[in-house]
GROMACS .gro file of C-alpha atoms in nm:
model
  345
    1UNK     CA    1  -1.815   1.097  -1.014
    2UNK     CA    2  -1.470   1.255  -0.986
    3UNK     CA    3  -1.378   1.167  -0.629
    4UNK     CA    4  -1.292   1.436  -0.376
    5UNK     CA    5  -0.940   1.345  -0.267
    6UNK     CA    6  -0.846   1.699  -0.169
    7UNK     CA    7  -0.785   1.585   0.185
    8UNK     CA    8  -0.681   1.822   0.456
    9UNK     CA    9  -0.324   1.701   0.421
   10UNK     CA   10  -0.314   1.780   0.050
   11UNK     CA   11  -0.374   2.149   0.113
   12UNK     CA   12  -0.100   2.174   0.372
   13UNK     CA   13   0.234   2.341   0.319
   14UNK     CA   14   0.488   2.178   0.092
   15UNK     CA   15   0.687   2.053   0.392
   16UNK     CA   16   0.608   1.693   0.481
   17UNK     CA   17   0.507   1.550   0.814
   18UNK     CA   18   0.561   1.182   0.890
   19UNK     CA   19   0.331   1.003   1.130
   20UNK     CA   20   0.348   0.657   1.285
   21UNK     CA   21   0.112   0.462   1.508
   22UNK     CA   22   0.223   0.258   1.806
   23UNK     CA   23   0.093   0.082   2.113
   24UNK     CA   24   0.144   0.305   2.416
   25UNK     CA   25   0.022   0.207   2.761
   26UNK     CA   26  -0.230  -0.032   2.609
   27UNK     CA   27  -0.384   0.205   2.355
   28UNK     CA   28  -0.322   0.301   1.994
   29UNK     CA   29  -0.154   0.640   1.959
   30UNK     CA   30  -0.023   0.836   1.664
   31UNK     CA   31   0.318   0.997   1.695
   32UNK     CA   32   0.501   1.256   1.486
   33UNK     CA   33   0.844   1.147   1.362
   34UNK     CA   34   1.088   1.416   1.476
   35UNK     CA   35   1.400   1.234   1.357
   36UNK     CA   36   1.522   0.879   1.301
   37UNK     CA   37   1.558   0.827   1.677
   38UNK     CA   38   1.262   1.007   1.838
   39UNK     CA   39   0.887   1.036   1.789
   40UNK     CA   40   0.650   1.269   1.974
   41UNK     CA   41   0.315   1.129   2.089
   42UNK     CA   42  -0.015   1.287   1.995
   43UNK     CA   43  -0.324   1.256   2.212
   44UNK     CA   44  -0.509   1.019   1.976
   45UNK     CA   45  -0.480   0.760   1.698
   46UNK     CA   46  -0.452   0.855   1.330
   47UNK     CA   47  -0.816   0.775   1.253
   48UNK     CA   48  -0.935   1.008   1.530
   49UNK     CA   49  -0.702   1.284   1.415
   50UNK     CA   50  -0.837   1.250   1.061
   51UNK     CA   51  -1.193   1.271   1.189
   52UNK     CA   52  -1.103   1.590   1.375
   53UNK     CA   53  -0.962   1.738   1.056
   54UNK     CA   54  -1.280   1.656   0.864
   55UNK     CA   55  -1.509   1.791   1.136
   56UNK     CA   56  -1.311   2.112   1.195
   57UNK     CA   57  -1.217   2.184   0.833
   58UNK     CA   58  -0.854   2.224   0.939
   59UNK     CA   59  -0.562   2.072   0.745
   60UNK     CA   60  -0.457   1.735   0.886
   61UNK     CA   61  -0.105   1.869   0.939
   62UNK     CA   62  -0.244   2.146   1.161
   63UNK     CA   63  -0.456   1.901   1.361
   64UNK     CA   64  -0.148   1.682   1.416
   65UNK     CA   65   0.049   1.982   1.541
   66UNK     CA   66  -0.234   2.082   1.775
   67UNK     CA   67  -0.253   1.728   1.917
   68UNK     CA   68   0.115   1.692   2.011
   69UNK     CA   69   0.195   1.615   2.373
   70UNK     CA   70   0.516   1.674   2.565
   71UNK     CA   71   0.606   1.304   2.562
   72UNK     CA   72   0.862   1.158   2.324
   73UNK     CA   73   0.952   0.793   2.267
   74UNK     CA   74   1.260   0.615   2.140
   75UNK     CA   75   1.181   0.502   1.782
   76UNK     CA   76   1.429   0.215   1.795
   77UNK     CA   77   1.281   0.082   2.117
   78UNK     CA   78   0.933   0.081   1.965
   79UNK     CA   79   1.070  -0.138   1.685
   80UNK     CA   80   1.258  -0.371   1.920
   81UNK     CA   81   0.958  -0.412   2.150
   82UNK     CA   82   0.715  -0.483   1.864
   83UNK     CA   83   0.505  -0.175   1.939
   84UNK     CA   84   0.477  -0.039   1.584
   85UNK     CA   85   0.136  -0.050   1.415
   86UNK     CA   86   0.028   0.040   1.061
   87UNK     CA   87   0.012   0.421   1.040
   88UNK     CA   88  -0.365   0.417   0.977
   89UNK     CA   89  -0.618   0.169   1.115
   90UNK     CA   90  -0.993   0.165   1.167
   91UNK     CA   91  -1.134   0.074   1.512
   92UNK     CA   92  -1.331  -0.199   1.332
   93UNK     CA   93  -1.106  -0.384   1.078
   94UNK     CA   94  -1.414  -0.475   0.871
   95UNK     CA   95  -1.443  -0.104   0.785
   96UNK     CA   96  -1.094  -0.090   0.633
   97UNK     CA   97  -1.086  -0.207   0.270
   98UNK     CA   98  -0.753  -0.303   0.111
   99UNK     CA   99  -0.733  -0.291  -0.268
  100UNK     CA  100  -0.490  -0.214  -0.547
  101UNK     CA  101  -0.424  -0.148  -0.911
  102UNK     CA  102  -0.175  -0.323  -1.139
  103UNK     CA  103   0.001  -0.258  -1.471
  104UNK     CA  104   0.039   0.105  -1.366
  105UNK     CA  105   0.416   0.164  -1.386
  106UNK     CA  106   0.621   0.225  -1.696
  107UNK     CA  107   0.877  -0.022  -1.568
  108UNK     CA  108   1.217  -0.110  -1.707
  109UNK     CA  109   1.347  -0.037  -2.055
  110UNK     CA  110   1.290  -0.404  -2.140
  111UNK     CA  111   0.925  -0.377  -2.041
  112UNK     CA  112   0.880  -0.062  -2.247
  113UNK     CA  113   1.054  -0.221  -2.547
  114UNK     CA  114   0.822  -0.519  -2.523
  115UNK     CA  115   0.524  -0.284  -2.509
  116UNK     CA  116   0.638  -0.094  -2.818
  117UNK     CA  117   0.697  -0.418  -3.008
  118UNK     CA  118   0.354  -0.544  -2.916
  119UNK     CA  119   0.188  -0.217  -3.011
  120UNK     CA  120   0.324  -0.257  -3.363
  121UNK     CA  121   0.181  -0.606  -3.396
  122UNK     CA  122  -0.170  -0.721  -3.470
  123UNK     CA  123  -0.398  -0.613  -3.184
  124UNK     CA  124  -0.553  -0.960  -3.183
  125UNK     CA  125  -0.216  -1.117  -3.097
  126UNK     CA  126  -0.159  -0.906  -2.784
  127UNK     CA  127  -0.216  -1.061  -2.443
  128UNK     CA  128  -0.487  -0.913  -2.224
  129UNK     CA  129  -0.218  -0.788  -1.985
  130UNK     CA  130  -0.029  -0.613  -2.263
  131UNK     CA  131  -0.349  -0.464  -2.396
  132UNK     CA  132  -0.434  -0.331  -2.049
  133UNK     CA  133  -0.085  -0.186  -2.010
  134UNK     CA  134  -0.111  -0.018  -2.350
  135UNK     CA  135  -0.447   0.137  -2.254
  136UNK     CA  136  -0.284   0.289  -1.949
  137UNK     CA  137   0.014   0.427  -2.140
  138UNK     CA  138  -0.216   0.587  -2.397
  139UNK     CA  139  -0.497   0.706  -2.168
  140UNK     CA  140  -0.398   0.679  -1.803
  141UNK     CA  141  -0.320   1.049  -1.757
  142UNK     CA  142  -0.624   1.236  -1.889
  143UNK     CA  143  -0.651   1.612  -1.900
  144UNK     CA  144  -0.814   1.821  -1.627
  145UNK     CA  145  -1.177   1.722  -1.572
  146UNK     CA  146  -1.153   1.414  -1.798
  147UNK     CA  147  -1.173   1.048  -1.711
  148UNK     CA  148  -0.890   0.824  -1.826
  149UNK     CA  149  -0.851   0.454  -1.898
  150UNK     CA  150  -0.959   0.203  -1.635
  151UNK     CA  151  -0.668   0.024  -1.468
  152UNK     CA  152  -0.650  -0.336  -1.358
  153UNK     CA  153  -0.806  -0.353  -1.010
  154UNK     CA  154  -0.799  -0.614  -0.734
  155UNK     CA  155  -0.920  -0.673  -0.379
  156UNK     CA  156  -0.691  -0.798  -0.101
  157UNK     CA  157  -0.919  -0.805   0.202
  158UNK     CA  158  -1.026  -0.596   0.496
  159UNK     CA  159  -0.815  -0.459   0.780
  160UNK     CA  160  -0.751  -0.808   0.917
  161UNK     CA  161  -0.516  -0.878   0.624
  162UNK     CA  162  -0.286  -0.591   0.724
  163UNK     CA  163   0.029  -0.688   0.912
  164UNK     CA  164   0.214  -0.431   1.121
  165UNK     CA  165   0.560  -0.318   1.013
  166UNK     CA  166   0.832  -0.552   1.149
  167UNK     CA  167   0.575  -0.830   1.210
  168UNK     CA  168   0.588  -1.161   1.016
  169UNK     CA  169   0.382  -1.191   0.698
  170UNK     CA  170   0.171  -1.509   0.720
  171UNK     CA  171   0.211  -1.765   0.442
  172UNK     CA  172  -0.097  -1.980   0.373
  173UNK     CA  173  -0.019  -2.349   0.332
  174UNK     CA  174  -0.199  -2.354  -0.006
  175UNK     CA  175   0.012  -2.070  -0.149
  176UNK     CA  176   0.261  -2.146  -0.425
  177UNK     CA  177   0.474  -1.837  -0.370
  178UNK     CA  178   0.539  -1.562  -0.114
  179UNK     CA  179   0.656  -1.268  -0.319
  180UNK     CA  180   0.697  -0.903  -0.223
  181UNK     CA  181   0.570  -0.610  -0.429
  182UNK     CA  182   0.731  -0.276  -0.334
  183UNK     CA  183   0.466  -0.010  -0.386
  184UNK     CA  184   0.318   0.317  -0.276
  185UNK     CA  185  -0.005   0.289  -0.082
  186UNK     CA  186  -0.261   0.569  -0.068
  187UNK     CA  187  -0.442   0.603   0.266
  188UNK     CA  188  -0.798   0.740   0.270
  189UNK     CA  189  -1.096   0.806   0.495
  190UNK     CA  190  -1.455   0.874   0.392
  191UNK     CA  191  -1.634   1.159   0.563
  192UNK     CA  192  -1.988   1.140   0.699
  193UNK     CA  193  -2.130   1.221   0.355
  194UNK     CA  194  -1.928   0.939   0.198
  195UNK     CA  195  -1.673   1.165   0.027
  196UNK     CA  196  -1.324   1.015   0.015
  197UNK     CA  197  -1.028   1.215   0.144
  198UNK     CA  198  -0.664   1.123   0.100
  199UNK     CA  199  -0.460   1.153   0.419
  200UNK     CA  200  -0.128   1.073   0.256
  201UNK     CA  201   0.093   0.789   0.142
  202UNK     CA  202   0.300   0.505   0.286
  203UNK     CA  203   0.547   0.246   0.167
  204UNK     CA  204   0.362  -0.077   0.093
  205UNK     CA  205   0.443  -0.444   0.048
  206UNK     CA  206   0.154  -0.577  -0.159
  207UNK     CA  207   0.252  -0.938  -0.087
  208UNK     CA  208   0.127  -1.176  -0.359
  209UNK     CA  209   0.142  -1.530  -0.499
  210UNK     CA  210   0.311  -1.488  -0.836
  211UNK     CA  211   0.324  -1.856  -0.928
  212UNK     CA  212  -0.054  -1.879  -0.899
  213UNK     CA  213  -0.095  -1.557  -1.098
  214UNK     CA  214   0.149  -1.671  -1.368
  215UNK     CA  215  -0.031  -2.001  -1.425
  216UNK     CA  216  -0.344  -1.822  -1.546
  217UNK     CA  217  -0.424  -1.451  -1.524
  218UNK     CA  218  -0.783  -1.543  -1.429
  219UNK     CA  219  -0.631  -1.656  -1.098
  220UNK     CA  220  -0.511  -1.302  -1.027
  221UNK     CA  221  -0.792  -1.262  -0.772
  222UNK     CA  222  -0.673  -1.573  -0.587
  223UNK     CA  223  -0.312  -1.458  -0.593
  224UNK     CA  224  -0.397  -1.127  -0.425
  225UNK     CA  225  -0.601  -1.261  -0.131
  226UNK     CA  226  -0.301  -1.256   0.098
  227UNK     CA  227  -0.164  -1.051   0.384
  228UNK     CA  228   0.012  -0.721   0.320
  229UNK     CA  229   0.192  -0.449   0.512
  230UNK     CA  230   0.235  -0.074   0.483
  231UNK     CA  231   0.418   0.195   0.675
  232UNK     CA  232   0.572   0.237   0.917
  233UNK     CA  233   0.530   0.607   0.833
  234UNK     CA  234   0.241   0.802   0.684
  235UNK     CA  235   0.372   1.082   0.463
  236UNK     CA  236   0.143   1.385   0.492
  237UNK     CA  237   0.188   1.632   0.207
  238UNK     CA  238   0.235   1.633  -0.168
  239UNK     CA  239   0.389   1.319  -0.315
  240UNK     CA  240   0.716   1.378  -0.504
  241UNK     CA  241   0.666   1.300  -0.874
  242UNK     CA  242   0.987   1.095  -0.889
  243UNK     CA  243   1.083   0.850  -0.614
  244UNK     CA  244   1.375   0.610  -0.606
  245UNK     CA  245   1.386   0.321  -0.363
  246UNK     CA  246   1.543  -0.017  -0.299
  247UNK     CA  247   1.374  -0.352  -0.248
  248UNK     CA  248   1.578  -0.629  -0.085
  249UNK     CA  249   1.557  -0.971   0.071
  250UNK     CA  250   1.780  -1.037   0.373
  251UNK     CA  251   1.854  -1.325   0.609
  252UNK     CA  252   2.021  -1.260   0.944
  253UNK     CA  253   2.152  -0.929   0.817
  254UNK     CA  254   2.292  -1.066   0.491
  255UNK     CA  255   2.148  -0.934   0.165
  256UNK     CA  256   2.031  -1.221  -0.059
  257UNK     CA  257   1.876  -1.005  -0.333
  258UNK     CA  258   1.853  -0.633  -0.393
  259UNK     CA  259   1.719  -0.412  -0.669
  260UNK     CA  260   1.635  -0.043  -0.710
  261UNK     CA  261   1.283   0.060  -0.807
  262UNK     CA  262   1.113   0.375  -0.928
  263UNK     CA  263   0.770   0.507  -0.841
  264UNK     CA  264   0.579   0.835  -0.828
  265UNK     CA  265   0.365   0.975  -1.110
  266UNK     CA  266   0.667   1.052  -1.332
  267UNK     CA  267   0.729   0.677  -1.348
  268UNK     CA  268   0.368   0.570  -1.388
  269UNK     CA  269   0.138   0.525  -1.686
  270UNK     CA  270  -0.160   0.643  -1.481
  271UNK     CA  271  -0.205   0.958  -1.275
  272UNK     CA  272  -0.295   0.907  -0.911
  273UNK     CA  273  -0.619   1.101  -0.969
  274UNK     CA  274  -0.719   0.857  -1.242
  275UNK     CA  275  -0.648   0.553  -1.024
  276UNK     CA  276  -0.841   0.710  -0.737
  277UNK     CA  277  -1.136   0.795  -0.960
  278UNK     CA  278  -1.170   0.439  -1.085
  279UNK     CA  279  -1.170   0.307  -0.730
  280UNK     CA  280  -1.402   0.553  -0.559
  281UNK     CA  281  -1.649   0.577  -0.847
  282UNK     CA  282  -1.818   0.273  -0.692
  283UNK     CA  283  -2.078   0.371  -0.434
  284UNK     CA  284  -1.987   0.071  -0.218
  285UNK     CA  285  -1.645   0.226  -0.160
  286UNK     CA  286  -1.790   0.555  -0.040
  287UNK     CA  287  -1.946   0.424   0.281
  288UNK     CA  288  -1.924   0.695   0.550
  289UNK     CA  289  -1.642   0.651   0.799
  290UNK     CA  290  -1.460   0.374   0.614
  291UNK     CA  291  -1.084   0.362   0.571
  292UNK     CA  292  -0.927   0.258   0.240
  293UNK     CA  293  -0.574   0.140   0.172
  294UNK     CA  294  -0.501   0.135  -0.201
  295UNK     CA  295  -0.180  -0.003  -0.352
  296UNK     CA  296  -0.062   0.174  -0.669
  297UNK     CA  297   0.145  -0.099  -0.837
  298UNK     CA  298   0.510  -0.171  -0.910
  299UNK     CA  299   0.751  -0.277  -1.184
  300UNK     CA  300   1.009  -0.454  -0.964
  301UNK     CA  301   0.976  -0.806  -0.820
  302UNK     CA  302   1.233  -1.053  -0.687
  303UNK     CA  303   1.015  -1.324  -0.843
  304UNK     CA  304   1.101  -1.190  -1.189
  305UNK     CA  305   1.466  -1.268  -1.108
  306UNK     CA  306   1.389  -1.624  -1.006
  307UNK     CA  307   1.406  -1.559  -0.631
  308UNK     CA  308   1.211  -1.782  -0.392
  309UNK     CA  309   1.175  -1.635  -0.044
  310UNK     CA  310   1.190  -1.877   0.249
  311UNK     CA  311   1.057  -1.858   0.606
  312UNK     CA  312   1.278  -1.642   0.825
  313UNK     CA  313   1.401  -1.427   0.538
  314UNK     CA  314   1.301  -1.063   0.553
  315UNK     CA  315   1.155  -0.820   0.301
  316UNK     CA  316   1.290  -0.465   0.323
  317UNK     CA  317   1.143  -0.183   0.114
  318UNK     CA  318   1.329   0.145   0.144
  319UNK     CA  319   1.207   0.480   0.008
  320UNK     CA  320   1.420   0.751   0.176
  321UNK     CA  321   1.146   1.016   0.139
  322UNK     CA  322   0.928   0.801   0.367
  323UNK     CA  323   1.172   0.767   0.654
  324UNK     CA  324   1.220   0.425   0.809
  325UNK     CA  325   1.207   0.127   0.568
  326UNK     CA  326   0.916  -0.117   0.575
  327UNK     CA  327   1.047  -0.452   0.701
  328UNK     CA  328   0.864  -0.783   0.750
  329UNK     CA  329   1.001  -1.136   0.785
  330UNK     CA  330   0.822  -1.427   0.618
  331UNK     CA  331   0.645  -1.659   0.860
  332UNK     CA  332   0.635  -2.039   0.845
  333UNK     CA  333   0.343  -2.167   0.632
  334UNK     CA  334   0.027  -2.222   0.832
  335UNK     CA  335  -0.212  -2.515   0.798
  336UNK     CA  336  -0.547  -2.338   0.834
  337UNK     CA  337  -0.744  -2.395   0.513
  338UNK     CA  338  -1.092  -2.301   0.636
  339UNK     CA  339  -1.273  -2.635   0.617
  340UNK     CA  340  -1.652  -2.600   0.585
  341UNK     CA  341  -1.886  -2.782   0.818
  342UNK     CA  342  -2.264  -2.818   0.791
  343UNK     CA  343  -2.494  -2.666   1.051
  344UNK     CA  344  -2.742  -2.928   1.160
  345UNK     CA  345  -3.079  -2.827   1.303
   0.00000   0.00000   0.00000
């Protein structure tokens, strides 16, 4: 199955719209970003607007425009008052699935040099990770109507693992590391026939435990079962092929670490269509009405530079094309390890 990701937003004009969600008078409302200081409320949340687009056959951008009210809000005040939400949520968090793909970006010159060196060596001596990366470089961007190489894939959780922009990222007491991953996230909704539709993209922090992952790649699944965040803005429209951003760690306004990163298809081994196909080919991910948040990978990590993030320090991921940066502080480790008890009859 070649998934239908020709969402309403994808057929809109080349101009981009940026949408947030916030708490307003006790309910979840979507709002159009008019500038860095003001947002204009719509009459519904993002999920409801997307459903309207699917039911009416109109582009999502047109539905957003039709839903605008006369009320504007101060963007900065929403941040200060903790009113920002992820830009797409499902009314039932169990019907939002959060997943991702890795080894998707071409990365730095050093990474590419290592790949070329490995490709000239005996195939049997390559690591599984390097072999997967090589498959993507050679077959991740298939021609029209063809299916490319499968990427690495992982599951993070349902909508309960998503933390709102500006809110603290929880740190499980059993975790070895609390490392950011600056990524693009694709946001999707399935229609009533189970066909997936892409609404747009957001900045994502695919928060992971890199020490656990480094110890043994078979622990990758464990390392990914963590919280994450995306937003604050949903970019509706075509994704630029080349995107330049900055990932940084700060404490009380002081930058402790900072590094530029590249993303967009021009900087990836896989096409977005190929990554989407290999996710939505599974019938279980085409359940009618479900929301999907899918992280597309990165090549830039503070962990690779020996950085250990501590409670109170803040992750900031800035992609200018997406408006306001995604910011989340790191929370103090919790002590909830989910002890099992026996039900007695």
